[in-house]
mmCIF file of C-alpha atoms in Angstrom:
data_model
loop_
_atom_site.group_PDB
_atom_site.id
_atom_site.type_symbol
_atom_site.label_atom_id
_atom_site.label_comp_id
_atom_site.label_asym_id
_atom_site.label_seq_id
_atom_site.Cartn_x
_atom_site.Cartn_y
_atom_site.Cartn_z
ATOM 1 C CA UNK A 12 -7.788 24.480 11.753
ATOM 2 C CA UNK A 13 -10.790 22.024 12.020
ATOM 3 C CA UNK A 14 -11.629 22.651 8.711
ATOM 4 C CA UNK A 15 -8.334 21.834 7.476
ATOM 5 C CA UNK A 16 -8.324 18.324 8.626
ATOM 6 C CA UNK A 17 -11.636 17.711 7.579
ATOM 7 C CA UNK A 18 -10.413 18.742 4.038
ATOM 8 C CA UNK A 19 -7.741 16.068 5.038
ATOM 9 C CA UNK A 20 -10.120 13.273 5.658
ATOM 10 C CA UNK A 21 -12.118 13.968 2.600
ATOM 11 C CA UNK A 22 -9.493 13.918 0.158
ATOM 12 C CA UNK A 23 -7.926 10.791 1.681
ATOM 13 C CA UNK A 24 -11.149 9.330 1.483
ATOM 14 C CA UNK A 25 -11.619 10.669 -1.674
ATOM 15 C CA UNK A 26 -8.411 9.332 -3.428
ATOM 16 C CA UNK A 27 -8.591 6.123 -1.550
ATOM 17 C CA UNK A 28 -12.316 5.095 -2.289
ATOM 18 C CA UNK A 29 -11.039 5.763 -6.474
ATOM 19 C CA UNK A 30 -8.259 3.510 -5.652
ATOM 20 C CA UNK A 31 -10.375 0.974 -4.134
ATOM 21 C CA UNK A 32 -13.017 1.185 -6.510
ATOM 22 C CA UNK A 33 -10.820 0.591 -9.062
ATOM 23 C CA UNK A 34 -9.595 -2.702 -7.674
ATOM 24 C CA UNK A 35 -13.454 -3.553 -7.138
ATOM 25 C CA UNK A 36 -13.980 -2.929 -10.962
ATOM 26 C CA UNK A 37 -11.023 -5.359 -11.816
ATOM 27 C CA UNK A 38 -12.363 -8.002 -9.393
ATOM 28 C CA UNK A 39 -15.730 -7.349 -11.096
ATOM 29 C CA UNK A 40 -15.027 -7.320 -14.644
ATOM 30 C CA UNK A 41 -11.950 -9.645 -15.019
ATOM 31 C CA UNK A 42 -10.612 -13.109 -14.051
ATOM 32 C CA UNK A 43 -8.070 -12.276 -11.987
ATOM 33 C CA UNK A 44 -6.962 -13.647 -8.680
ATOM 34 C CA UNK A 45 -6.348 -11.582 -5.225
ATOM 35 C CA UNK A 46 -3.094 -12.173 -5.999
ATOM 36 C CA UNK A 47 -2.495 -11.421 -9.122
ATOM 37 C CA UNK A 48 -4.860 -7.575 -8.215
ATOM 38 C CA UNK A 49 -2.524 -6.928 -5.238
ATOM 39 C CA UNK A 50 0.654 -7.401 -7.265
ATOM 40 C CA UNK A 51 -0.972 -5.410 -10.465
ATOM 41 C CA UNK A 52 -1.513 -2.560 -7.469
ATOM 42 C CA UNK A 53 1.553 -2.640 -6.048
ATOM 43 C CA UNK A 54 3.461 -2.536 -9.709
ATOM 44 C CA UNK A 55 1.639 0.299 -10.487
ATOM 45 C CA UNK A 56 2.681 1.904 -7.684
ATOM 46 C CA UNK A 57 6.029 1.756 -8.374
ATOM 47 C CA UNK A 58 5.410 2.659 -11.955
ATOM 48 C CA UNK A 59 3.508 5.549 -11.336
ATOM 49 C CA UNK A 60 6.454 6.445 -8.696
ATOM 50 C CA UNK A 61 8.855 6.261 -11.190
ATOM 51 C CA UNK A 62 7.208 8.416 -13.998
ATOM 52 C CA UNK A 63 6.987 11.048 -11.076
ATOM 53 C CA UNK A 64 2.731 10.616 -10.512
ATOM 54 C CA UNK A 65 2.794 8.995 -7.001
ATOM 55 C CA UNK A 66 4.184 11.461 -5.358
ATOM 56 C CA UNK A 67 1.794 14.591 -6.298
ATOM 57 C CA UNK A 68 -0.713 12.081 -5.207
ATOM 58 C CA UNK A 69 0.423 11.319 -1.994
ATOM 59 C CA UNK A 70 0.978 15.125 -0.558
ATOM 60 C CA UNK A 71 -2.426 15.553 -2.332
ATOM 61 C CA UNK A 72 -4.255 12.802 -0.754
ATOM 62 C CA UNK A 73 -2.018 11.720 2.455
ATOM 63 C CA UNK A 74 -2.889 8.381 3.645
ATOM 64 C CA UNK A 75 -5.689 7.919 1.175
ATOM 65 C CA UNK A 76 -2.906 7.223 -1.517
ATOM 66 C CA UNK A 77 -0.143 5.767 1.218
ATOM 67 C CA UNK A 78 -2.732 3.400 2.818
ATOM 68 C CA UNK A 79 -3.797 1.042 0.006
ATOM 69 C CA UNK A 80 -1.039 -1.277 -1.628
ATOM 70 C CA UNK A 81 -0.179 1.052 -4.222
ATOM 71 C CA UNK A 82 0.923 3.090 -1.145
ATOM 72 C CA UNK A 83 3.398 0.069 -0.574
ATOM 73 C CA UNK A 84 4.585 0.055 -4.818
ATOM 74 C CA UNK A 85 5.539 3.776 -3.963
ATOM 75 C CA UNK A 86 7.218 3.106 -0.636
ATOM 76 C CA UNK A 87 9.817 0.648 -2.330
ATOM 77 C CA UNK A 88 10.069 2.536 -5.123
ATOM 78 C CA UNK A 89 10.541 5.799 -3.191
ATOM 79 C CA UNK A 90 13.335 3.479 -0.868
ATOM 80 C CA UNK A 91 15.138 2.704 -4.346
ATOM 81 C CA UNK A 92 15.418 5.777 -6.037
ATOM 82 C CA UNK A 93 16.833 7.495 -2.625
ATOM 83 C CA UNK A 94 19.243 4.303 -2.492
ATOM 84 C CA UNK A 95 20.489 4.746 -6.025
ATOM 85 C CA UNK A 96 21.707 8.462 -5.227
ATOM 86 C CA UNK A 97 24.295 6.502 -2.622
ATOM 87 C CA UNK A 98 25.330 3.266 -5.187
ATOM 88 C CA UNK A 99 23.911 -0.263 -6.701
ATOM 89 C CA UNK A 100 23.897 -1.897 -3.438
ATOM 90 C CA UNK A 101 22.099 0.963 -1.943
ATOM 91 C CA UNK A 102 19.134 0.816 -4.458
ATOM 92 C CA UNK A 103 18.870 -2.594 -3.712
ATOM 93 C CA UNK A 104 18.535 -2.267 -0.032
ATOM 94 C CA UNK A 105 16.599 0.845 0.395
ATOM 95 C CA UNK A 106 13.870 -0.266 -0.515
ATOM 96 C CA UNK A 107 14.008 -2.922 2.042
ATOM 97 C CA UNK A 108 15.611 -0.329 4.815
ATOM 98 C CA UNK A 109 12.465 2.277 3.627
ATOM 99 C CA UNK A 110 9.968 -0.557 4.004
ATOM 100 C CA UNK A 111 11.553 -2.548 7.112
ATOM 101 C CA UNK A 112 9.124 -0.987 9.932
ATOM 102 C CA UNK A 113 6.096 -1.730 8.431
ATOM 103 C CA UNK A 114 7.069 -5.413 7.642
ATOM 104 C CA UNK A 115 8.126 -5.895 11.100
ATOM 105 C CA UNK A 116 5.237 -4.827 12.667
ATOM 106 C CA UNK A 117 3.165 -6.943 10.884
ATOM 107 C CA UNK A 118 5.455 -9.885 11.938
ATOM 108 C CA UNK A 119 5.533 -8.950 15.098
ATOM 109 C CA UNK A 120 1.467 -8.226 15.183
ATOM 110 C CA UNK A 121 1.172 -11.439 13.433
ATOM 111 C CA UNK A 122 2.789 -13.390 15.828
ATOM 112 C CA UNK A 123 0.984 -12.137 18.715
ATOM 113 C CA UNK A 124 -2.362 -12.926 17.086
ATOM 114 C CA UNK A 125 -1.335 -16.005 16.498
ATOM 115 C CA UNK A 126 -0.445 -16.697 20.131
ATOM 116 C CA UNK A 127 -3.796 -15.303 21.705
ATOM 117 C CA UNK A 128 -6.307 -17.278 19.266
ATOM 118 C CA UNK A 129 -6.555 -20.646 18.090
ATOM 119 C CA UNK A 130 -6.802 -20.830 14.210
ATOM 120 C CA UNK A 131 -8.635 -23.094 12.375
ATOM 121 C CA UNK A 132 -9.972 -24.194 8.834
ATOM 122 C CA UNK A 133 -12.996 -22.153 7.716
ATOM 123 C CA UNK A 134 -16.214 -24.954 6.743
ATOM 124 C CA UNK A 135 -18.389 -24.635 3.553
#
């Protein structure tokens, strides 16, 4: 039992330090903004998702490949393709309905942050 999720942790670990050492490799070698990185990770996600990769990956590594923003990629994807079984309108909104949770709660977080501390401009 305890040695199962320890094998857990590891290969979370595992699978998300690749995926963020990736990213650091990209910021390392290349031009590219945050910006542009997160949306180049969260297109692959959905890429990989729909080629059938992301999904071996993520009952192989759990939250190690769910965590990162890939993890998100595959979430919307995933939301689609489940939608499109149902109709058009459905793949359009399941990704949305498969995603809406998370994106709430980080409103919601969000807005209580922003009511406990003050905010301010960060000086060079």
């Amino acid at each position: 039992m305890i040695l199962e999720i320890i094998l857990a942790f590891v290969k979370a670990f595992a699978v998300g330090g690749l995926i963020c050492a990736f990213a650091q490799l990209i910021i390392n070698f290349t031009d590219l903004t945050a910006g542009k990185i997160l949306v180049l990770f969260m297109l692959g996600g959905i890429v990989l998702t729909a080629l059938g990769v992301y999904q071996p990956l993520v009952e192989f590594a759990g939250a190690g490949a769910t965590v990162p923003i890939s993890g998100f990629g595959y979430l919307l994807a995933n939301g689609a393709m489940r939608g499109a079984q149902e109709g058009l309108f459905q793949a359009l909104t399941g990704a949305l309905a498969a995603a809406s949770a998370g994106v709430s709660a980080a409103v919601v977080f969000s807005f209580i942050m922003a009511l406990i501390f003050k905010s301010h401009t960060k000086y060079n």
